[in-house]
mmCIF file of C-alpha atoms and ligand atoms in Angstrom:
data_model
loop_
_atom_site.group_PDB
_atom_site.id
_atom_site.type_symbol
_atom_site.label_atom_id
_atom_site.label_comp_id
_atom_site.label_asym_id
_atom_site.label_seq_id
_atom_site.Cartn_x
_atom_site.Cartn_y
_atom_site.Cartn_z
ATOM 1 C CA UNK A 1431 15.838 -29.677 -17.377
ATOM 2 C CA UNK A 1432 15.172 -25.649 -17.339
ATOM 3 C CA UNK A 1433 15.705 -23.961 -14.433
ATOM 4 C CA UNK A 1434 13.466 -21.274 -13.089
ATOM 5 C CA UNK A 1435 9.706 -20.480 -13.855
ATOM 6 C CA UNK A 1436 7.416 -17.911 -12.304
ATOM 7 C CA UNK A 1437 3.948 -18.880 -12.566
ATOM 8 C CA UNK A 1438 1.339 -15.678 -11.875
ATOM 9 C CA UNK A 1439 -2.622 -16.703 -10.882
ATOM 10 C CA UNK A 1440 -4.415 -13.619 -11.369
ATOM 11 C CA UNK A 1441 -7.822 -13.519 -8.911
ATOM 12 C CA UNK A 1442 -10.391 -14.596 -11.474
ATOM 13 C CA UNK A 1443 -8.312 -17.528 -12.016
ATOM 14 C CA UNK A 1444 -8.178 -17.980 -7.925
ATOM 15 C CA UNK A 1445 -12.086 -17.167 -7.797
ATOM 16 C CA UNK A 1446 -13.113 -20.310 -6.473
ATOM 17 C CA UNK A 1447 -11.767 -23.005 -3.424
ATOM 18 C CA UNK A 1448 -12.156 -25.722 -6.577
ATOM 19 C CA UNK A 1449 -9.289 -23.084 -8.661
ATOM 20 C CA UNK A 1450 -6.820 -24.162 -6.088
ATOM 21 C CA UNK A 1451 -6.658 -27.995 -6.979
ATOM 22 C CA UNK A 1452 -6.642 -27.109 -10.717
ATOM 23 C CA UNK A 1453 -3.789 -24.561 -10.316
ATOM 24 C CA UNK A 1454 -2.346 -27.532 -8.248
ATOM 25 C CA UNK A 1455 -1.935 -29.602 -11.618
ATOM 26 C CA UNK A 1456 -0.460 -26.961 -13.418
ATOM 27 C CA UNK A 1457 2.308 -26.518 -10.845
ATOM 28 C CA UNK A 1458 2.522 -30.185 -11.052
ATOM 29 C CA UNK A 1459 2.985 -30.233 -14.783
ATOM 30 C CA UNK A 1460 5.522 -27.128 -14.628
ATOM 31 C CA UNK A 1461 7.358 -29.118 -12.081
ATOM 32 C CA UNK A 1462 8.238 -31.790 -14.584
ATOM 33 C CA UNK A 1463 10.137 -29.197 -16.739
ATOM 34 C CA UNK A 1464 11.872 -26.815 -14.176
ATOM 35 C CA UNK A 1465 13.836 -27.150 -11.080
ATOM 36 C CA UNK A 1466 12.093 -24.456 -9.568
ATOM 37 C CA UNK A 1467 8.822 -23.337 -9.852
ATOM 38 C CA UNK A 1468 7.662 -20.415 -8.179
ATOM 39 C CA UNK A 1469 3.595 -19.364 -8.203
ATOM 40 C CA UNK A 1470 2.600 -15.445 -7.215
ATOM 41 C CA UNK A 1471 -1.244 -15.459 -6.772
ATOM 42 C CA UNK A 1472 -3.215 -12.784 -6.421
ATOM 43 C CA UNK A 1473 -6.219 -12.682 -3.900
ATOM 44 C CA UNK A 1474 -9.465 -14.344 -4.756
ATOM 45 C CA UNK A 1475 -12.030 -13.047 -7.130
ATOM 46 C CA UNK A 1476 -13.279 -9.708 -5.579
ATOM 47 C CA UNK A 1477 -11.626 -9.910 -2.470
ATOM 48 C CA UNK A 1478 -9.405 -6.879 -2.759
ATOM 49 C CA UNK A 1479 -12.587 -4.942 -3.559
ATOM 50 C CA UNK A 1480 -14.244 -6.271 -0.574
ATOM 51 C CA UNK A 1481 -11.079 -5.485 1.400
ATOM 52 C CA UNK A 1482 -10.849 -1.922 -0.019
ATOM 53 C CA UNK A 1483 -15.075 -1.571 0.910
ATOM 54 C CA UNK A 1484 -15.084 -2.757 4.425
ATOM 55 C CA UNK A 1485 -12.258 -0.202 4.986
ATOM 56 C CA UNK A 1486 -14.410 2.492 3.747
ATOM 57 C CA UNK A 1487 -17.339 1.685 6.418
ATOM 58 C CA UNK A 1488 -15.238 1.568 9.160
ATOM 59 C CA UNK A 1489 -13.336 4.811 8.032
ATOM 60 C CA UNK A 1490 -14.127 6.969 4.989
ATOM 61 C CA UNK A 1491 -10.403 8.362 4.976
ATOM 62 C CA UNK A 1492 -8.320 5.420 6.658
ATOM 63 C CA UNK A 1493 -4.481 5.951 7.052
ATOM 64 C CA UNK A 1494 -2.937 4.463 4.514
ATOM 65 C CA UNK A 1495 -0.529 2.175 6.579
ATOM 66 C CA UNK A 1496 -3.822 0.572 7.947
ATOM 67 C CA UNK A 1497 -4.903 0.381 4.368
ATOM 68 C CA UNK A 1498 -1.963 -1.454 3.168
ATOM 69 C CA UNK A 1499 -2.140 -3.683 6.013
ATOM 70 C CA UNK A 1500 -5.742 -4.749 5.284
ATOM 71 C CA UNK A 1501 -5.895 -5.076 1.664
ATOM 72 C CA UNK A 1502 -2.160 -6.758 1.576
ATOM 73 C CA UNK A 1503 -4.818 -9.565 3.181
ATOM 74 C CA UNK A 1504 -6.706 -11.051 0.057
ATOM 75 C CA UNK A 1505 -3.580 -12.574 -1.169
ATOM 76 C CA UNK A 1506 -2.502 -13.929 2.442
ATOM 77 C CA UNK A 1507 -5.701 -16.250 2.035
ATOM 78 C CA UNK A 1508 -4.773 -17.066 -1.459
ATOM 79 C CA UNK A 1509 -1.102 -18.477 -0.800
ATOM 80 C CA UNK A 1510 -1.989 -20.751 2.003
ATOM 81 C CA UNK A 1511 -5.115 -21.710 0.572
ATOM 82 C CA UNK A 1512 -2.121 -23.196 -2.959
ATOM 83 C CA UNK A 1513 -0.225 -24.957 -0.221
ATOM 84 C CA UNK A 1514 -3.058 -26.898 1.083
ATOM 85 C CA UNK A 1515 -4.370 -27.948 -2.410
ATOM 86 C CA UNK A 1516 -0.593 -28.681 -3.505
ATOM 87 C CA UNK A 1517 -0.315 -30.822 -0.243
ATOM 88 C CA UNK A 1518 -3.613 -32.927 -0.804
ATOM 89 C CA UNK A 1519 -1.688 -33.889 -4.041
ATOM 90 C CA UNK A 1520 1.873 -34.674 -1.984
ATOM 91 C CA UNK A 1521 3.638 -31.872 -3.463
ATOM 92 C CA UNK A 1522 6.023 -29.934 -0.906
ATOM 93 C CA UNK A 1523 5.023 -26.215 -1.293
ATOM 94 C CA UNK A 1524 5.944 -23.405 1.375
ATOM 95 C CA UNK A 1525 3.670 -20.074 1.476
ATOM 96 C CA UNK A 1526 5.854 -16.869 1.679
ATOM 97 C CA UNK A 1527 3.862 -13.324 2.590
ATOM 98 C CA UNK A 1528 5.669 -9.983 0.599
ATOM 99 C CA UNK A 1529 7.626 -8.884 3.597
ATOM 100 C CA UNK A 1530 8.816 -13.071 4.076
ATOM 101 C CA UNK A 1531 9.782 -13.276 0.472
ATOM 102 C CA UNK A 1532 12.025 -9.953 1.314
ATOM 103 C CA UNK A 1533 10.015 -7.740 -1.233
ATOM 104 C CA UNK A 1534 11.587 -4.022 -0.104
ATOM 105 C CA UNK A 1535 9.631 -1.501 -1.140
ATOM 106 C CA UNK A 1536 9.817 2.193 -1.172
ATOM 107 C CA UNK A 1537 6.980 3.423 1.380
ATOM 108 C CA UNK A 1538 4.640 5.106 -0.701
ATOM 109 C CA UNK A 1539 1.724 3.082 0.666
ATOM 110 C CA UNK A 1540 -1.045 2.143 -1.807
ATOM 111 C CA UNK A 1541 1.763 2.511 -4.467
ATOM 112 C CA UNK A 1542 4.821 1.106 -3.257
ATOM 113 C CA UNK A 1543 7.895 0.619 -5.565
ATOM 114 C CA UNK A 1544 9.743 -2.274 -5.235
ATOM 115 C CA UNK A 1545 13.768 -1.545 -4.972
ATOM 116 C CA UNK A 1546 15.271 -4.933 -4.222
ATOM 117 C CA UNK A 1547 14.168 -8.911 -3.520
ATOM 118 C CA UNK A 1548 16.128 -10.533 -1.486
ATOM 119 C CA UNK A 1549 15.085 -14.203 -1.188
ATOM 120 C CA UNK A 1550 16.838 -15.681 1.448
ATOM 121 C CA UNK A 1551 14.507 -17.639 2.722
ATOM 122 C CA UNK A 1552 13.003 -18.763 -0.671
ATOM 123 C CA UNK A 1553 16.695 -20.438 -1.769
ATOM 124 C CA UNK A 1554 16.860 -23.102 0.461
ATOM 125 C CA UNK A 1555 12.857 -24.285 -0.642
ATOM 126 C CA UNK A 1556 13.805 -24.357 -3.742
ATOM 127 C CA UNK A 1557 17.473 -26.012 -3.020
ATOM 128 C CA UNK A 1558 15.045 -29.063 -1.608
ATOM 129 C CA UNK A 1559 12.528 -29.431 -4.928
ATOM 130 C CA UNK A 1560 9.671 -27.436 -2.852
ATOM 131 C CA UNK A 1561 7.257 -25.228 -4.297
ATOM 132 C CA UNK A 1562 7.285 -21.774 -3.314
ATOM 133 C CA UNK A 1563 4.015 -19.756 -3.259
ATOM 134 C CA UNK A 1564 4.463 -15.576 -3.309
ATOM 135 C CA UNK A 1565 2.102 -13.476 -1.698
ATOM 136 C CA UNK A 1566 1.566 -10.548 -4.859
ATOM 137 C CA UNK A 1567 0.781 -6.995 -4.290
ATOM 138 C CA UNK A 1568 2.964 -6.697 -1.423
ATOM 139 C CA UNK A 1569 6.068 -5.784 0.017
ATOM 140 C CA UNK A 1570 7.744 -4.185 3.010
ATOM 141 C CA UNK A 1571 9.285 -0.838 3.030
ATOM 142 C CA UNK A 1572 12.288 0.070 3.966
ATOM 143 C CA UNK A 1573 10.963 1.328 7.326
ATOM 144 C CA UNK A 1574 9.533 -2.244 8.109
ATOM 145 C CA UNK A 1575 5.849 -1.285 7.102
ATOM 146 C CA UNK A 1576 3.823 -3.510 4.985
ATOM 147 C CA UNK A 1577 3.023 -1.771 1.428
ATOM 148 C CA UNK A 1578 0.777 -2.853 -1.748
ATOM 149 C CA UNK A 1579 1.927 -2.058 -5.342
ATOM 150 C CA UNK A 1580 -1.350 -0.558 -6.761
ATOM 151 C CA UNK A 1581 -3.651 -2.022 -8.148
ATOM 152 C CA UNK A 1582 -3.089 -5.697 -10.188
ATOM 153 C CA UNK A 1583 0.887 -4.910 -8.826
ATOM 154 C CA UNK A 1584 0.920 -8.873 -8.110
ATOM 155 C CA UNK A 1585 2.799 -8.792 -12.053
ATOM 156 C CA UNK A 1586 5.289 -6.586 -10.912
ATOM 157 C CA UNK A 1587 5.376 -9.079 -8.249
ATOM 158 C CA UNK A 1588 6.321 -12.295 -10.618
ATOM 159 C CA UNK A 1589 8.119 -10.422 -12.648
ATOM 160 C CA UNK A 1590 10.897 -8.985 -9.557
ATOM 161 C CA UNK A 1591 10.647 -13.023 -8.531
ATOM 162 C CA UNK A 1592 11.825 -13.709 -12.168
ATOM 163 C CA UNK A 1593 14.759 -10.782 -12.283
ATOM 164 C CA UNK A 1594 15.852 -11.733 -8.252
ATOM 165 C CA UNK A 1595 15.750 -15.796 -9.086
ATOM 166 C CA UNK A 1596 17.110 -15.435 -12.550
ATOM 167 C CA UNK A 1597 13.854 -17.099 -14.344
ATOM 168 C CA UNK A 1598 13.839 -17.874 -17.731
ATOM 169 C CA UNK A 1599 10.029 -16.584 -18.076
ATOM 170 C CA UNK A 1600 7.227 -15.452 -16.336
ATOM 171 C CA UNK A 1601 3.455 -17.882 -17.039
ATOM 172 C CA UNK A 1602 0.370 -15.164 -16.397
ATOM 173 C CA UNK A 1603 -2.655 -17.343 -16.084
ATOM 174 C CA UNK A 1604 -5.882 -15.630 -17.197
ATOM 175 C CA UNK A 1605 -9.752 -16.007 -18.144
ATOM 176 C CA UNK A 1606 -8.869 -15.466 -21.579
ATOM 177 C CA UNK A 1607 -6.563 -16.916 -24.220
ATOM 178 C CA UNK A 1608 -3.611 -13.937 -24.303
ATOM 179 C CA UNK A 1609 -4.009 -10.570 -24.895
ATOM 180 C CA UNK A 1610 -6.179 -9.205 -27.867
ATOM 181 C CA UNK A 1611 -6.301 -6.330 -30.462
ATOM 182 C CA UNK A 1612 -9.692 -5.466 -28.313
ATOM 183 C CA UNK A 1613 -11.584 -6.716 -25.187
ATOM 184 C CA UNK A 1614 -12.641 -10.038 -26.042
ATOM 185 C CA UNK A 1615 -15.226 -9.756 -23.349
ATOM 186 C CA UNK A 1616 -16.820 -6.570 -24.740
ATOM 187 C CA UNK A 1617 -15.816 -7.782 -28.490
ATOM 188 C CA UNK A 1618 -16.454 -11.505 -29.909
ATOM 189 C CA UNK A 1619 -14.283 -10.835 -32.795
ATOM 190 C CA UNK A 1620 -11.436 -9.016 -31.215
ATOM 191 C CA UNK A 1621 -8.296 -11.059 -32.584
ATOM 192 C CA UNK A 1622 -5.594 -12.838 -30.754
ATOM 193 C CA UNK A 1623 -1.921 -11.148 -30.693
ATOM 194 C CA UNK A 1624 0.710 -14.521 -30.371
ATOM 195 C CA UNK A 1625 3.001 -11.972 -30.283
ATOM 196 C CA UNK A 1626 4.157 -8.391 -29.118
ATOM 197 C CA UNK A 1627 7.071 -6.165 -28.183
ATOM 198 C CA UNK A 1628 7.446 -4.937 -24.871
ATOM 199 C CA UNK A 1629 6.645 -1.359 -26.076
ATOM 200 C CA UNK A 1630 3.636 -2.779 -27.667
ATOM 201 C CA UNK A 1631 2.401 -4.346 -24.830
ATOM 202 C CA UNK A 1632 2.916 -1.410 -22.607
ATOM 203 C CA UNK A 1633 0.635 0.567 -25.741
ATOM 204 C CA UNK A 1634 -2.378 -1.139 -25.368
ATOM 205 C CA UNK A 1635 -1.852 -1.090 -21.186
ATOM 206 C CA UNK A 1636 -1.641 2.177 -21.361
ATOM 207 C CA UNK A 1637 -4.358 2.900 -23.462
ATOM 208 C CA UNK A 1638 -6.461 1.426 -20.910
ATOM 209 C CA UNK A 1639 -6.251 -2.738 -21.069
ATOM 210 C CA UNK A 1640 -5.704 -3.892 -17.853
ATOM 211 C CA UNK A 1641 -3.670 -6.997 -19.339
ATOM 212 C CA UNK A 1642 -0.601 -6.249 -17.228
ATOM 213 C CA UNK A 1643 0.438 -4.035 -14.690
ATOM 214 C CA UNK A 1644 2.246 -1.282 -16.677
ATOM 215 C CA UNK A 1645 5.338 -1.759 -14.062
ATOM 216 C CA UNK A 1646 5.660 -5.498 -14.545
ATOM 217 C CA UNK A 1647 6.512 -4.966 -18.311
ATOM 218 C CA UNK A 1648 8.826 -2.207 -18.019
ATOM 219 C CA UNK A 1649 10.446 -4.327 -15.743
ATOM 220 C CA UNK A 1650 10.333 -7.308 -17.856
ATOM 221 C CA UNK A 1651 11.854 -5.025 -20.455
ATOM 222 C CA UNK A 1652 14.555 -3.580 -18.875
ATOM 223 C CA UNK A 1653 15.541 -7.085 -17.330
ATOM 224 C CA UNK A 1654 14.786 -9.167 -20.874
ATOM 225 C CA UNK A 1655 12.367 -11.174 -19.479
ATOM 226 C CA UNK A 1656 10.146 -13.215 -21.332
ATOM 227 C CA UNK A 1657 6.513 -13.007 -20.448
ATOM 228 C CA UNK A 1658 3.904 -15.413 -21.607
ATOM 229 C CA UNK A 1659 0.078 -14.245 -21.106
ATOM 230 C CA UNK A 1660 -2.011 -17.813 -21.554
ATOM 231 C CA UNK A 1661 -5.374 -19.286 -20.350
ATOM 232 C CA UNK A 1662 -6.258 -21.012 -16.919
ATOM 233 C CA UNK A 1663 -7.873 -23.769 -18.294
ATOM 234 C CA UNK A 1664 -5.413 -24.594 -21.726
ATOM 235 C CA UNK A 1665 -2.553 -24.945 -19.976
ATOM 236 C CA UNK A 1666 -1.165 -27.335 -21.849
ATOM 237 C CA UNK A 1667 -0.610 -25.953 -25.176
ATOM 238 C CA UNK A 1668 2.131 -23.588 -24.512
ATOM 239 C CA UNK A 1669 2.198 -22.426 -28.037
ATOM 240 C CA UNK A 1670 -1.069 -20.295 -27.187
ATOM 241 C CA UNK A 1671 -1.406 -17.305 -26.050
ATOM 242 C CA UNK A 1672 0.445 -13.888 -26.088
ATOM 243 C CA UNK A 1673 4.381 -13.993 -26.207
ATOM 244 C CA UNK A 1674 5.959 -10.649 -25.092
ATOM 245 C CA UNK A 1675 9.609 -9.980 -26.035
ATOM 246 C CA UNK A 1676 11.790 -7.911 -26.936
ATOM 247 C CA UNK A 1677 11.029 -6.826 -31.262
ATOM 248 C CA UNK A 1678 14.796 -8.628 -31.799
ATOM 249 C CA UNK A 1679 14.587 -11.492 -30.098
ATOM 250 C CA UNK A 1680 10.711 -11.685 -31.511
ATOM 251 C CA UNK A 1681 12.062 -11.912 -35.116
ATOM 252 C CA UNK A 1682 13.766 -14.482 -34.391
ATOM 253 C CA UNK A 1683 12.258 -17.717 -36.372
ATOM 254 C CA UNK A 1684 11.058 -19.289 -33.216
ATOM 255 C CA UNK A 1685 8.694 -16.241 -33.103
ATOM 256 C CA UNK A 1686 7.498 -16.015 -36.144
ATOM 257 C CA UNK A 1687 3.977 -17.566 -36.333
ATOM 258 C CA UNK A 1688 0.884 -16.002 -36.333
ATOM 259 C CA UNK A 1689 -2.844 -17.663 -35.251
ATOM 260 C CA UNK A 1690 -5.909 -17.672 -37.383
HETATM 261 N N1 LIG B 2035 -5.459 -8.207 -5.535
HETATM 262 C C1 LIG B 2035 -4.875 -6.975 -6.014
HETATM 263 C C2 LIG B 2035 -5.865 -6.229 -6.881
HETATM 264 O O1 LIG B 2035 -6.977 -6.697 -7.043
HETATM 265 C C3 LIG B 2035 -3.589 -7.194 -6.730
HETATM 266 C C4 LIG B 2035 -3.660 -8.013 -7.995
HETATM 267 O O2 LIG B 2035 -4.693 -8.598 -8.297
HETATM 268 O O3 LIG B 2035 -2.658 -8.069 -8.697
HETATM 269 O O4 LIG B 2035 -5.551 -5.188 -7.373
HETATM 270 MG MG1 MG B 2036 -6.973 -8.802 -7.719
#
């Protein structure tokens, strides 16, 4: 049996209260093949943007503590919302906020960096076969205060989970098959990449894709993580999708395939 996998639920694949039961059968699956299993979600569908607007009509310029305490909401609902649709199926979950998870931060509110994970209170979940559910985008900095990570930070998120727990990958659930040469929603015939280096990766992010959060693959990089971008709803072909690894360990003859 593997050990450790990080599963990532990015909000369109969290839009709905029906997404909850279907993530519930991929953690379910997962669960057959690791010991622990670990799901970051991000907040549901437009929620952060919702989040960010109300702000806005209340105060044009709010302090940016009181930001980060609002918008750090979205994926608040999101976690709980896992660990009732895991329980309706009898699976032991436990929902863990940033700050709970012990996600310290630096306190650049809006943009936090994370500098250490401590997850005290996630070992002994995972010690008794539960299911832990991460809160993304958040943290708490060093002063105590509640931060976000920027904007789609709930990567960086699963991928500190994957460097703190020692994970041998991190799943990133999307709308789409992997990542692409092009945006497959602007571009019908924009080709499917099963494969790409870390510096590749972080190419077309910063060009503009928002794939990843830039921070989540340096990370990934640094640590030798291996990240695997596949779709919500073909789950169970874990050959699909985009691979991202390091260009050694990619030419390796495991890697070595390419999609039509
Ligand atoms: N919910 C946050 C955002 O929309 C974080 C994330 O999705 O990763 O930016
Ligand atoms: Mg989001």
């Amino acid at each position: 049996m593997n050990h450790t996998i990080i599963l990532k639920f990015g909000g369109a694949s969290v839009a709905s209260p029906e997404a909850f039961s279907h993530i519930s059968d991929i953690v379910i699956e997962r669960k057959k093949h690791y010991q622990n299993v670990v799901v970051v979600v991000s907040a549901m569908g437009n929620t952060t943007n919702e989040l960010i607007a109300l702000a806005h009509k209340v105060n044009s310029n709010p302090p940016r503590r009181e930001f980060d305490m609002l918008i750090s909401v979205g994926e608040r609902i999101s976690i709980s919302l896992l660990a009732m649709a895991l329980a309706k199926k009898n699976v032991e979950a436990v929902s863990f906020t940033g700050s709970q998870t012990g996600i310290i931060t630096t306190n650049e509110n809006g943009d936090a960096k994370i500098i250490d994970v401590k997850p005290k209170r996630l070992l002994p979940c995972l010690a008794q076969g539960k299911v832990v559910i991460v809160a993304g985008f958040q943290g708490m900095s060093t002063d105590g205060d509640i931060t976000t990570l920027g904007r789609g930070g709930s990567d960086t998120t699963a991928v500190a989970l994957a460097v703190a727990l020692g994970a041998e990958k991190v799943e990133f659930f999307k709308d789409v098959l992997g990542i692409y040469n092009e945006d497959p929603k602007k571009n019908p015939h924009a080709k499917l990449l099963p494969t790409l280096s870390y510096d590749e990766a972080l190419k077309i992010i910063l060009a503009g894709a928002k794939v990843l959060h830039a921070r989540s693959v340096s990370m990934a990089q640094k640590n030798s993580i291996k990240l695997h971008v596949l779709c919500f709803t073909d789950y169970k072909n874990s050959n699909y999708g985009t691979v991202i690894l390091s260009q050694t360990r990619l030419s390796e003859p495991e890697y070595k395939y390419e999609f039509k």
